Amino acid sequence: MPLLLGCIADDFTGATDLANTLVKGGMSAVQVIGVPDGPLPEADAVIIALKIRTAPVAEAVGQSLAACDALTGAGARQLFWKYCSTFDSTDQGNIGPVADALLKRLGAGFAIACPAFPTNGRTIYLGHLFVGGALLSESGMEHHPLTPMTDANLVRVLARQAEGGVGLVPFGAVELGAVEIRKQMTRLSESGRRYAIVDAVTDEHLVAIGEAVAPHALVTGGSGVAMGLPENFRRAGLLPERSDADALPPMQGAAAVVAGSCSRATLGQIGLARNHVPVLELDPLATPDAAALAAQALGWVDGKLEAARPVVIAASATPEKVAALQSRLGRDAAGALVEEAIATIAEGLVARGVGRLVVAGGETSGAVVTRLGVTSLRIGPEIDPGVPWTFAEPRGIHLALKSGNFGARDFFLKAFSHE
Ligand code: ADP
């Protein structure tokens, strides 16, 4: 299977989101954790997940170029630079500098920048990014601790951090479809611009934009604009009609959920699970010791592990309890303690025969994946929007990594009725 689309993502969950979008579009996709030493896995799309959203610019550029070389070396036809749909960055970077470096490495002169994701309320109109009904700069993102977004005008935002000019393909042109979008891009490129922010308010716009960028060496944006890309490869006769893009090896082993997310959705999911399956709620305030918490949990699961229904082990707690632990230990140490405990529990569960594991929480997922030594995730069927089952190598287990607020209330039960 030749590699078609090579992707570089600036964070882990963003990579999964993109991979999931491509699989839904009929491409097989594997997410790789960091730039791999050896050969890339076989798939229509490979997504190299980096952790460079807030890294120093030189480091972000260096890692992206290494990822680019790995992907082009494997024959990728097109590259995708994936960043957050709220354009998380500063005037120093890293969206612009990475895009500049990739364009140069690919010998290309022009790319779009389109973080729009209408399904999640991220729309771009006349170059301004909206989050739900609010301008980006009034959406709460202006207070982000690492990447405060105080300007909603993406043409200006990107111009401050990229070399070469930035123009706009406005709503009126996008409405007319791929041919007009392409005309506008040619106009911008001929007038010396290197980037185009492209307006998009609906999924139809994203599909048209996707079609328009078929000949581009580099596409940059959120996962939304990737919606239109699989069709380009089909149109070019490179991507066969696949009904098995999301196929994974059969599930094996016992079922379990570990949760370190304290988001409202996760608390609701744990609440519902309590009525149906064994649930252990850890109390890090009473036992502020990761090894002791893990020992409690692994003692508790003894004799409870089954394939047909999960056990649920949760550190998740109400905001009051979280605040109590944080005021005792400090915020970072509290988080690290729980992440360490959950990672040890996940490792113990796998050692005891768990082969299908749901992890709730973005940071928690990172801790578990690292502890399990996972190097790649093949993306399978979606359980709930944005959360697919994956097959983790080299462990050979199924993992579903759920960021905090994702998933319906019955997520922990529904996940295991998927085969
Ligand atoms: P989400 O995706 O919901 O944001 P994360 O896993 O990214 O979830 O973040 C949750 C953070 O809260 C983690 O660092 C986790 O270790 C921490 N945490 C979980 N339970 C508790 C608790 N009871 N007290 C304090 N911190 C906790």
XYZ file of C-alpha atoms and ligand atoms in Angstrom:
446
model
C 0.000 0.000 0.000
C 1.776 3.236 -1.100
C 1.764 6.150 1.322
C -0.455 8.920 -0.029
C -0.816 11.555 2.663
C 1.970 12.285 5.149
C 0.868 14.329 8.158
C 2.695 16.155 10.921
C 0.605 17.082 13.962
C 1.693 19.490 16.679
C 0.084 17.470 19.467
C -1.112 13.992 20.277
C -4.891 14.354 20.404
C -4.833 16.595 17.321
C -3.107 13.768 15.480
C -5.832 11.308 16.475
C -8.526 13.741 15.439
C -6.939 14.092 11.979
C -6.415 10.336 11.629
C -10.037 9.728 12.538
C -11.217 12.219 9.897
C -9.131 10.515 7.215
C -10.390 7.037 8.157
C -13.973 8.268 7.933
C -13.071 9.505 4.445
C -11.988 5.987 3.464
C -8.213 6.155 3.980
C -6.461 3.726 6.284
C -4.434 5.687 8.828
C -1.751 5.043 11.423
C -0.680 7.558 14.034
C 2.988 7.323 14.921
C 4.272 8.716 18.216
C 7.254 10.929 17.407
C 9.554 10.590 14.398
C 10.257 6.870 14.077
C 13.755 5.441 13.718
C 12.722 2.601 11.457
C 10.370 2.338 8.477
C 6.890 3.864 8.608
C 3.865 1.580 8.998
C 1.814 0.627 5.943
C -1.220 2.864 5.471
C -2.786 5.351 3.060
C -2.041 8.087 5.594
C 0.594 8.269 8.306
C 0.266 10.928 10.970
C 3.427 11.703 12.920
C 2.322 13.059 16.290
C 4.782 15.538 17.755
C 4.487 17.624 20.911
C 5.648 20.958 19.545
C 2.744 23.353 20.002
C 4.634 25.388 22.562
C 8.173 24.086 21.997
C 10.982 26.562 21.170
C 10.760 27.478 17.463
C 14.056 25.859 16.450
C 13.069 22.588 18.103
C 9.604 22.614 16.505
C 11.119 23.281 13.082
C 13.809 20.626 13.534
C 11.348 17.916 14.532
C 8.920 18.868 11.760
C 11.644 18.672 9.132
C 12.724 15.261 10.424
C 9.088 14.129 10.193
C 8.811 15.642 6.708
C 11.897 13.746 5.538
C 10.560 10.469 6.946
C 7.221 10.967 5.169
C 8.600 12.085 1.814
C 11.226 9.338 2.047
C 8.343 6.858 2.297
C 6.800 8.317 -0.867
C 4.071 10.596 0.515
C 2.311 12.435 -2.333
C 1.193 15.360 -0.212
C 2.063 16.713 3.216
C -0.343 18.025 5.831
C 0.724 20.285 8.708
C -1.957 19.919 11.374
C -2.445 22.440 14.160
C -5.255 23.361 16.490
C -8.592 24.645 15.193
C -8.141 27.663 17.476
C -4.798 28.418 15.764
C -2.922 28.076 19.080
C 0.378 29.903 18.574
C 2.301 33.043 19.471
C 3.889 35.770 17.351
C 7.048 33.643 17.409
C 5.346 30.465 16.184
C 5.036 27.637 15.761
C 2.459 27.495 12.967
C 4.250 29.978 10.677
C 7.874 28.923 11.117
C 7.043 25.231 10.654
C 4.989 25.983 7.529
C 7.860 28.139 6.162
C 10.376 25.372 6.775
C 8.156 22.673 5.241
C 7.445 24.742 2.123
C 11.155 25.310 1.672
C 12.008 21.642 2.190
C 9.334 20.601 -0.312
C 10.456 23.217 -2.828
C 6.956 24.707 -2.860
C 5.925 28.349 -2.812
C 2.348 28.476 -1.577
C -0.002 26.843 0.919
C -3.367 27.433 2.506
C -3.905 27.894 6.217
C -7.371 26.793 7.237
C -8.107 25.780 10.831
C -11.913 25.868 10.342
C -13.908 23.023 11.918
C -17.593 23.970 11.673
C -18.805 20.804 13.454
C -16.951 22.034 16.533
C -18.007 25.642 16.050
C -14.756 26.880 14.519
C -15.586 28.978 11.460
C -13.625 31.550 9.476
C -15.337 34.541 7.914
C -13.381 37.274 6.118
C -10.250 35.951 7.740
C -11.649 36.115 11.264
C -11.806 32.964 13.326
C -14.930 32.403 15.394
C -15.344 29.922 18.232
C -19.051 29.284 18.482
C -20.639 32.727 18.397
C -17.570 34.618 19.585
C -14.485 35.989 17.909
C -11.403 33.926 18.808
C -10.085 36.891 20.786
C -13.263 36.982 22.915
C -13.756 33.227 23.215
C -11.704 32.636 26.346
C -8.686 31.745 24.196
C -7.354 35.262 24.868
C -6.613 33.997 28.394
C -4.877 30.762 27.383
C -1.862 30.352 29.683
C 0.602 29.390 26.913
C -0.836 30.623 23.635
C -3.168 33.554 24.332
C -5.038 34.415 21.135
C -5.775 38.120 21.347
C -6.318 38.760 17.620
C -9.039 36.931 15.657
C -7.764 38.134 12.271
C -5.782 35.132 11.055
C -4.274 37.024 8.111
C -2.581 39.316 10.626
C -1.799 36.517 13.094
C -0.053 34.349 10.499
C 1.728 37.324 8.892
C 3.379 38.085 12.236
C 4.930 34.617 12.480
C 5.575 33.551 8.876
C 7.901 34.724 6.125
C 6.243 35.815 2.889
C 2.917 37.576 2.662
C -0.476 36.269 3.755
C -3.659 36.838 1.753
C -7.288 35.790 2.006
C -9.582 33.621 -0.088
C -12.843 35.201 1.029
C -16.221 33.634 1.719
C -17.717 34.793 -1.596
C -15.110 32.850 -3.566
C -15.313 29.767 -1.363
C -19.081 29.690 -1.868
C -18.507 29.378 -5.619
C -16.476 26.186 -5.200
C -13.107 24.646 -5.995
C -12.501 26.324 -9.366
C -12.966 29.829 -7.975
C -10.912 29.006 -4.865
C -8.083 27.874 -7.109
C -8.314 31.083 -9.169
C -8.041 33.160 -6.024
C -5.057 31.155 -4.822
C -3.299 31.693 -8.161
C -4.010 35.426 -7.871
C -2.518 35.534 -4.381
C 0.487 33.446 -5.313
C 1.190 35.609 -8.382
C 1.030 38.720 -6.226
C 3.805 37.276 -4.082
C 1.798 35.891 -1.162
C 3.002 32.663 0.337
C -0.112 31.796 2.343
C -3.856 32.076 2.009
C -6.191 32.051 4.953
C -9.313 30.467 3.474
C -12.773 31.265 4.804
C -14.957 28.276 5.678
C -18.276 28.219 7.472
C -19.651 24.805 6.468
C -18.375 21.314 5.753
C -19.249 21.887 2.092
C -16.741 24.733 2.073
C -14.085 22.448 3.527
C -14.728 19.825 0.873
C -14.439 22.431 -1.886
C -11.203 23.761 -0.361
C -9.881 20.208 -0.133
C -10.570 19.703 -3.828
C -8.901 23.003 -4.702
C -5.641 22.105 -2.959
C -5.239 18.725 -4.689
C -2.054 19.835 -6.531
C -0.429 21.455 -3.479
C 2.671 19.884 -1.970
C 1.671 21.149 1.483
C -1.703 21.736 3.092
C -1.881 23.372 6.514
C -4.862 23.523 8.819
C -7.093 21.810 11.340
C -8.526 18.352 10.878
C -11.640 19.808 9.198
C -9.960 20.695 5.922
C -8.649 17.116 5.660
C -12.235 16.031 4.973
C -11.843 16.873 1.304
C -8.480 15.184 0.757
C -9.336 11.454 0.435
C -11.548 12.207 -2.567
C -8.585 13.828 -4.364
C -6.635 10.595 -4.139
C -9.637 8.578 -5.302
C -10.154 10.950 -8.220
C -6.502 10.489 -9.184
C -6.945 6.702 -9.121
C -4.496 6.343 -6.214
C -6.924 5.365 -3.462
C -9.120 2.316 -4.027
C -12.683 2.274 -2.679
C -12.095 0.805 0.752
C -14.798 -0.518 3.006
C -12.116 -1.716 5.407
C -10.216 1.511 6.076
C -11.065 1.186 9.760
C -10.354 -2.552 10.032
C -8.350 -3.613 13.094
C -7.205 -7.041 14.259
C -9.872 -8.802 16.344
C -10.275 -7.661 19.942
C -8.885 -9.992 22.546
C -8.507 -10.071 26.285
C -10.312 -8.479 29.185
C -11.933 -5.036 29.137
C -11.095 -2.065 31.352
C -11.418 1.684 31.676
C -8.947 3.941 33.481
C -9.913 7.560 34.014
C -7.825 10.537 35.088
C -10.064 13.121 33.462
C -12.134 15.267 35.802
C -14.144 16.833 32.993
C -17.885 16.935 33.361
C -18.499 14.418 30.570
C -16.140 11.895 32.170
C -17.756 12.306 35.592
C -21.144 11.623 33.977
C -19.789 8.535 32.193
C -18.407 7.164 35.469
C -21.729 7.893 37.189
C -23.656 5.874 34.626
C -21.120 3.029 34.587
C -21.556 2.645 38.354
C -25.039 1.206 37.776
C -23.786 -1.465 35.391
C -20.168 -2.541 35.957
C -17.614 -2.682 38.812
C -16.254 0.813 39.461
C -13.354 1.688 41.771
C -12.948 5.328 42.707
C -9.443 6.080 43.877
C -8.963 8.592 46.655
C -5.613 10.321 46.081
C -6.346 12.708 48.943
C -6.497 9.819 51.432
C -3.577 7.993 49.759
C -1.276 10.586 48.161
C 1.127 7.948 46.866
C 1.076 6.665 43.279
C 2.470 3.198 44.019
C 0.032 2.666 46.891
C -2.943 3.800 44.780
C -1.897 1.441 41.989
C -1.492 -1.446 44.446
C -5.000 -0.804 45.810
C -6.464 -0.795 42.303
C -4.651 -3.895 41.119
C -5.680 -5.729 44.292
C -9.284 -4.711 43.704
C -9.396 -6.037 40.097
C -8.376 -9.506 41.221
C -11.035 -11.923 39.949
C -13.064 -9.149 38.310
C -11.521 -9.019 34.818
C -13.749 -10.226 31.967
C -13.932 -9.779 28.233
C -17.649 -9.028 28.099
C -17.830 -6.121 30.529
C -15.263 -3.616 31.704
C -14.028 -2.708 35.141
C -13.688 1.040 35.648
C -10.889 2.550 37.747
C -11.148 6.301 38.182
C -9.147 8.979 39.941
C -11.600 11.483 38.529
C -13.103 13.719 41.160
C -15.282 16.772 41.604
C -13.660 20.213 41.311
C -13.736 20.568 45.130
C -11.786 17.351 45.657
C -9.320 18.211 42.903
C -8.782 21.628 44.505
C -8.187 19.963 47.885
C -5.441 17.710 46.500
C -3.941 20.598 44.553
C -3.785 22.842 47.597
C -2.083 20.052 49.520
C 0.499 19.096 46.853
C 0.505 21.935 44.310
C -1.254 21.687 40.941
C 1.498 20.049 38.902
C 2.466 17.546 41.579
C -1.195 16.560 42.065
C -1.598 15.952 38.336
C 1.689 14.063 38.112
C 0.786 11.853 41.071
C -2.506 10.787 39.524
C -1.001 10.330 36.061
C 1.741 8.145 37.528
C -0.824 6.050 39.412
C -3.052 5.588 36.360
C -0.090 4.700 34.142
C 1.043 2.048 36.633
C -2.507 0.702 36.843
C -2.783 0.532 33.042
C 0.497 -1.351 32.866
C -0.703 -3.761 35.579
C -4.014 -4.310 33.813
C -2.309 -5.176 30.527
C 0.011 -7.552 32.395
C -3.129 -9.207 33.852
C -4.653 -9.831 30.437
C -6.515 -6.616 29.579
C -6.491 -6.334 25.795
C -9.079 -3.573 25.324
C -8.530 -0.458 27.354
C -10.296 2.907 27.377
C -8.288 5.800 28.823
C -10.193 8.958 29.763
C -8.240 12.217 29.780
C -5.843 13.866 27.339
C -2.846 14.169 29.662
C -3.748 10.838 31.222
C -3.697 9.214 27.767
C -0.239 10.640 27.131
C 1.008 9.149 30.403
C -0.498 5.722 29.639
C 0.749 5.560 26.048
C 4.252 6.510 27.187
C 4.254 3.947 29.994
C 3.030 1.191 27.682
C 5.821 2.045 25.243
C 3.338 2.476 22.396
C 4.961 3.639 19.158
C 1.991 3.604 16.788
C -1.791 3.511 16.781
C -3.733 2.125 13.832
C -7.042 3.965 13.707
C -10.206 1.863 13.759
C -13.950 2.422 13.995
C -15.303 5.469 15.781
C -17.063 4.820 19.096
C -18.405 8.351 19.515
C -17.510 11.468 17.498
C -13.746 12.017 17.640
C -12.916 8.860 19.612
C -11.943 5.779 17.609
C -10.744 2.390 18.775
C -7.082 2.018 17.894
C -4.663 -0.901 17.750
C -1.488 -0.079 19.661
C 1.865 -1.451 18.566
C 4.104 -3.018 19.687
C 1.800 -4.070 22.571
C -0.838 -5.547 20.275
C -3.742 -4.228 22.367
C -6.777 -2.088 21.578
C -6.786 1.394 23.078
C -9.417 4.133 22.988
C -8.040 7.486 24.112
C -10.861 9.801 25.085
C -10.120 13.425 25.780
C -12.073 14.789 28.710
C -15.242 16.207 27.286
C -15.757 13.692 24.489
C -18.233 10.849 24.387
C -21.871 10.253 25.276
C -22.904 9.318 28.825
C -22.864 5.588 28.046
C -19.403 5.769 26.407
C -17.711 3.300 28.785
C -20.383 0.685 28.093
C -20.837 1.408 24.400
C -17.103 1.123 23.725
C -17.183 -2.576 24.565
C -20.247 -3.442 22.547
C -18.109 -2.550 19.475
C -16.408 -5.537 17.900
P -9.015 16.080 30.398
O -8.864 15.508 29.028
O -10.398 15.905 30.964
O -8.498 17.501 30.515
P -6.519 15.195 31.501
O -6.084 13.788 31.727
O -5.904 15.931 30.340
O -8.105 15.180 31.362
O -6.244 16.086 32.765
C -6.731 15.765 34.027
C -5.629 16.032 35.043
O -6.206 15.958 36.350
C -4.533 14.979 35.002
O -3.273 15.601 35.152
C -4.846 14.101 36.208
O -3.693 13.480 36.725
C -5.420 15.115 37.156
N -6.303 14.499 38.173
C -7.104 13.439 38.022
N -7.753 13.139 39.148
C -7.369 14.042 40.059
C -7.699 14.267 41.429
N -8.571 13.480 42.055
N -7.112 15.304 42.051
C -6.226 16.105 41.392
N -5.866 15.944 40.113
C -6.436 14.930 39.433
